[in-house]
PDB file of C-alpha atoms and ligand atoms in Angstrom:
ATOM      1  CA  UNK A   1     116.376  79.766 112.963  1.00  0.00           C
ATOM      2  CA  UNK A   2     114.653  77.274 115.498  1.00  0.00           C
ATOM      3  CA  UNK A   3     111.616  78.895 115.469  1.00  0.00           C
ATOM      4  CA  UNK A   4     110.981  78.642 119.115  1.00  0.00           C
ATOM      5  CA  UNK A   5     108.853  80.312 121.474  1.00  0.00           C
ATOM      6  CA  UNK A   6     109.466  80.460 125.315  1.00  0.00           C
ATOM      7  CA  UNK A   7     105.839  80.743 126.982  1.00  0.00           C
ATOM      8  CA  UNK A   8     105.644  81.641 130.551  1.00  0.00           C
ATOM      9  CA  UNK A   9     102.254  81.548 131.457  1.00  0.00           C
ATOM     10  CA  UNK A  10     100.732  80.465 134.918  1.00  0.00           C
ATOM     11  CA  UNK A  11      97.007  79.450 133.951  1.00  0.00           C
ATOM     12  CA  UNK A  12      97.024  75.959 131.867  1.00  0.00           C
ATOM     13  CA  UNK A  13      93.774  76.417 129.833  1.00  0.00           C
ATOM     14  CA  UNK A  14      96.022  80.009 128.225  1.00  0.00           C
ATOM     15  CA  UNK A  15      99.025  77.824 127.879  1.00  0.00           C
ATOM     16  CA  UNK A  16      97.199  75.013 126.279  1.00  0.00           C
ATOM     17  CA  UNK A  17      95.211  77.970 123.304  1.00  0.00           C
ATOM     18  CA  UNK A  18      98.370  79.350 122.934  1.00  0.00           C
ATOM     19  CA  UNK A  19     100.738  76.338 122.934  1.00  0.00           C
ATOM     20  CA  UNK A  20      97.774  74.993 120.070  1.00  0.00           C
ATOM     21  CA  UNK A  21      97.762  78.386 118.094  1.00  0.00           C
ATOM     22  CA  UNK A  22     101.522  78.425 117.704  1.00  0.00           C
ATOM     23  CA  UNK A  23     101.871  74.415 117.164  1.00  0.00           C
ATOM     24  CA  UNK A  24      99.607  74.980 114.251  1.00  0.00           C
ATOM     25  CA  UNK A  25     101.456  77.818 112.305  1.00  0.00           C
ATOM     26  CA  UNK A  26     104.623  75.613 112.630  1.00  0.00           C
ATOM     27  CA  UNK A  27     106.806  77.051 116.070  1.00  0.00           C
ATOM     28  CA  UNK A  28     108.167  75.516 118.660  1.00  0.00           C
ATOM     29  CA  UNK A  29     107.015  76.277 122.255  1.00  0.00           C
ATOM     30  CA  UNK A  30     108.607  76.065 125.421  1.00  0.00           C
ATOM     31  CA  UNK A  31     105.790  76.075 128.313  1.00  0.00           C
ATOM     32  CA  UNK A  32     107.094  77.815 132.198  1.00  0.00           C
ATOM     33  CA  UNK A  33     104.739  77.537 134.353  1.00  0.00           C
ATOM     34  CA  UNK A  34     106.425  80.548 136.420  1.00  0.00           C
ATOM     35  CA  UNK A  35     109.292  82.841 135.871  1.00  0.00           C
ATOM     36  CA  UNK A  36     112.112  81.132 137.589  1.00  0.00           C
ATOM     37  CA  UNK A  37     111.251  78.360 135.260  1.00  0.00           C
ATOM     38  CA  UNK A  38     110.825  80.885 132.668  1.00  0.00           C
ATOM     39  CA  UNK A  39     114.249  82.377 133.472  1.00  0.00           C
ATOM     40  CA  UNK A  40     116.006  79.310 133.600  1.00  0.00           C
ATOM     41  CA  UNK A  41     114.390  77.829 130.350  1.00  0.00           C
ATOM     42  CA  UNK A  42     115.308  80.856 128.724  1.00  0.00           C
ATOM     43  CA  UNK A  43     118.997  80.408 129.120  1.00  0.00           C
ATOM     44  CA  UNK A  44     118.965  76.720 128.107  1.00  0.00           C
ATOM     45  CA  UNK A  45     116.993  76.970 125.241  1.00  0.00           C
ATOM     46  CA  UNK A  46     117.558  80.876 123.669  1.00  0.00           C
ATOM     47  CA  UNK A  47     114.208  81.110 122.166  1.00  0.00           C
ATOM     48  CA  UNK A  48     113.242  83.314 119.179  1.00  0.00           C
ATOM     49  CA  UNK A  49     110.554  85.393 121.189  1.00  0.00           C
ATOM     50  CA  UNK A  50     109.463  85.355 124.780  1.00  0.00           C
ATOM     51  CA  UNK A  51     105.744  85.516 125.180  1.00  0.00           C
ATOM     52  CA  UNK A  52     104.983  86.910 128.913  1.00  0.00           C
ATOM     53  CA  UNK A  53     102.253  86.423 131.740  1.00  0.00           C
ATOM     54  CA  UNK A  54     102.686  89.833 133.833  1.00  0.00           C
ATOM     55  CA  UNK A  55     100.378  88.146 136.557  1.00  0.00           C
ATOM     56  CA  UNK A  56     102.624  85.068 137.965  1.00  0.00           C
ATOM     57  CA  UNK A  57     102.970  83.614 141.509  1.00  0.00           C
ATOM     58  CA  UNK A  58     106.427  84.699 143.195  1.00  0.00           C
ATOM     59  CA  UNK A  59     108.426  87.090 140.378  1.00  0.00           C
ATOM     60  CA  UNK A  60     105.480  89.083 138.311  1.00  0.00           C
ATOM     61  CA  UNK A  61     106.137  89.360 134.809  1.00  0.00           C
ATOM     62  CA  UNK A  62     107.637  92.763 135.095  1.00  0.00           C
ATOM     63  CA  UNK A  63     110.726  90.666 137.390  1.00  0.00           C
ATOM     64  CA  UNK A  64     111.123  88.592 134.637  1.00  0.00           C
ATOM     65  CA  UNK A  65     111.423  90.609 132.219  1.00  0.00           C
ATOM     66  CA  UNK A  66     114.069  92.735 133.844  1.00  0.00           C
ATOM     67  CA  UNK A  67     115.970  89.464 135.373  1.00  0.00           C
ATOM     68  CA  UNK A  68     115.248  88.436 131.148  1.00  0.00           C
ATOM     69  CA  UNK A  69     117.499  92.044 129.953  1.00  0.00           C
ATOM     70  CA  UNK A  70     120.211  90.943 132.299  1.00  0.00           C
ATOM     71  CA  UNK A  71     121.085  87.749 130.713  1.00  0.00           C
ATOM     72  CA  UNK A  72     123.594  88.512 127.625  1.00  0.00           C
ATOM     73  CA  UNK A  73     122.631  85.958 125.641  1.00  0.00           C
ATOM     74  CA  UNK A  74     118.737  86.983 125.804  1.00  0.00           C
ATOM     75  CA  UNK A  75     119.413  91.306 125.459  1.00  0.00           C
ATOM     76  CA  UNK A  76     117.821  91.405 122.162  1.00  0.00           C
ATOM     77  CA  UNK A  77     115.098  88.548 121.975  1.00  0.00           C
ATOM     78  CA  UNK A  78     111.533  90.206 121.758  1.00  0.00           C
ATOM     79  CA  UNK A  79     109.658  89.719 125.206  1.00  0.00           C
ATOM     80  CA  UNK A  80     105.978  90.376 124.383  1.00  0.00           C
ATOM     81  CA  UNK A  81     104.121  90.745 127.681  1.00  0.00           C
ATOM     82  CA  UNK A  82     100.525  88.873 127.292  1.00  0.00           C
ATOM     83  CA  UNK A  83      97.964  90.437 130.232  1.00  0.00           C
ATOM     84  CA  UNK A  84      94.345  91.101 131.037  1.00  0.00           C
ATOM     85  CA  UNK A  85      96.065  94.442 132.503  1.00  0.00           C
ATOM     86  CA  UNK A  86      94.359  96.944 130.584  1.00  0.00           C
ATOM     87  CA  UNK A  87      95.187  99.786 133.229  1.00  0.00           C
ATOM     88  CA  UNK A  88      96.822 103.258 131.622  1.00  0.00           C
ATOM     89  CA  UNK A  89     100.265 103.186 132.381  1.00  0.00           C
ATOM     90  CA  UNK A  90     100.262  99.259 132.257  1.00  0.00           C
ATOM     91  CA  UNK A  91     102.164  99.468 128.604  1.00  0.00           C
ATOM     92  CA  UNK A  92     104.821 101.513 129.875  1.00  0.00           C
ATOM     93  CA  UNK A  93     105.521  99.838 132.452  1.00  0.00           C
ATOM     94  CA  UNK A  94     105.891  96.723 130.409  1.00  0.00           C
ATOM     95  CA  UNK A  95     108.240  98.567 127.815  1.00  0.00           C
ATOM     96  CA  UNK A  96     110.783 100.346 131.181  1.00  0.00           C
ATOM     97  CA  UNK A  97     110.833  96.399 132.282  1.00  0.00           C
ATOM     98  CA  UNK A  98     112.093  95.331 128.959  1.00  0.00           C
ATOM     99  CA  UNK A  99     109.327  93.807 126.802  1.00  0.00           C
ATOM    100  CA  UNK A 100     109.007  94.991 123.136  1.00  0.00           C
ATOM    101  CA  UNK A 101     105.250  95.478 123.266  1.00  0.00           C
ATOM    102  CA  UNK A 102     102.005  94.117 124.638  1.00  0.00           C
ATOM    103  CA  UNK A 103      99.561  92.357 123.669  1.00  0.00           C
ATOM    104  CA  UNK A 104      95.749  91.688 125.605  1.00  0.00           C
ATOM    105  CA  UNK A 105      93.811  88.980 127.237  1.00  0.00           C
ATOM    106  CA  UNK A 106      91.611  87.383 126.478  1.00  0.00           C
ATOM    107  CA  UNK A 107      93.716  86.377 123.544  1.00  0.00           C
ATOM    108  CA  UNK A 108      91.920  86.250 119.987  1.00  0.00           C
ATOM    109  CA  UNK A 109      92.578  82.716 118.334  1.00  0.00           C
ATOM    110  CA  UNK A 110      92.307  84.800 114.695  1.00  0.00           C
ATOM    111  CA  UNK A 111      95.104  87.488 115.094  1.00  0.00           C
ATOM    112  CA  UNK A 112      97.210  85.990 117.877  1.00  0.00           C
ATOM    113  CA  UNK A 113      99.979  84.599 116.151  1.00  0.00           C
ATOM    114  CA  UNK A 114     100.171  87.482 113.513  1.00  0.00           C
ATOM    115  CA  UNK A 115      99.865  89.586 115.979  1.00  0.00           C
ATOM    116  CA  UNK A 116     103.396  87.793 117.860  1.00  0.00           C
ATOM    117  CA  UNK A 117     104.650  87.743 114.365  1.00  0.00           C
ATOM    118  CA  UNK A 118     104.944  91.483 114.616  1.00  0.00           C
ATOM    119  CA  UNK A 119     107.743  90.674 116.906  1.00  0.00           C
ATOM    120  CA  UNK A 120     109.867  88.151 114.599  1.00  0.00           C
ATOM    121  CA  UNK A 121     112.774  89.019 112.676  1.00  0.00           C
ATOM    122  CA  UNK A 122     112.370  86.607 110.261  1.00  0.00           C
ATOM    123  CA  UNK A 123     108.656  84.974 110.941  1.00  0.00           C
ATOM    124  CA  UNK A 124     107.014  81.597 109.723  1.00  0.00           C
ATOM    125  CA  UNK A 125     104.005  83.541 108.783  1.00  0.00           C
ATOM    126  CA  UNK A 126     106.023  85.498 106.223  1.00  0.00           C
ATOM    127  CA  UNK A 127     107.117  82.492 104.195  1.00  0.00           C
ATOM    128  CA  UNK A 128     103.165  81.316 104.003  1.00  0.00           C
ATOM    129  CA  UNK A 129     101.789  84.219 103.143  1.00  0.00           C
TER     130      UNK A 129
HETATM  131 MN1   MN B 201      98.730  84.590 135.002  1.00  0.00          MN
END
């Protein structure tokens, strides 16, 4: 296991706190700064989890994650959409475009990367612990 994270995130300062919090517990991440990127960084580099924007210039997050499901090689990685969305309905919509769960912005440095960790088959956390 590579251990690597695909982040497609549009706003720098959320890439850089993320990138920083995952660095530390030991993954590998893969910054997009958009979803085509995403997309195409995705199929290159068959990450262990896909961490998700929903609010992205050109494709939104829910695009990507649907364009993510069509890809064979990516069917069963855990997309985890990461938005400030905190609308009813919002969730679902997240799960029908084909992300495993949702977590919300602002992020919180403490439980972020357990919270992703949730995700992981076989998680870096779990050998720490
Ligand atoms: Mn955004």
């Amino acid at each position: 296991m590579n251990h690597t994270i695909l982040l497609v995130e549009d706003n720098e300062q959320n890439r850089y706190l993320a990138t920083f919090l995952l660095e530390q517990r030991g993954y590998r991440v893969t910054p997009a700064p958009d979803g085509l990127t995403g997309i195409e960084l995705a199929k290159s580099s068959v990450p262990e989890l896909i961490l998700l924007d929903i609010q992205l210039p050109i494709l939104d997050g829910y695009q990507v994650a649907q364009a993510l499901r069509s890809i064979d090689t990516l069917r069963n990685t855990p997309i985890v959409a990461v938005t400030s969305y905190a609308m009813p309905g919002d969730r679902e919509k997240c799960l029908d475009a084909g992300c495993n769960g949702y977590i919300e912005k602002p992020i919180n440095p403490d439980t972020f990367v357990a919270e992703i960790e949730r995700f992981l088959p076989s998680p870096i956390g779990e050998e720490r612990r």
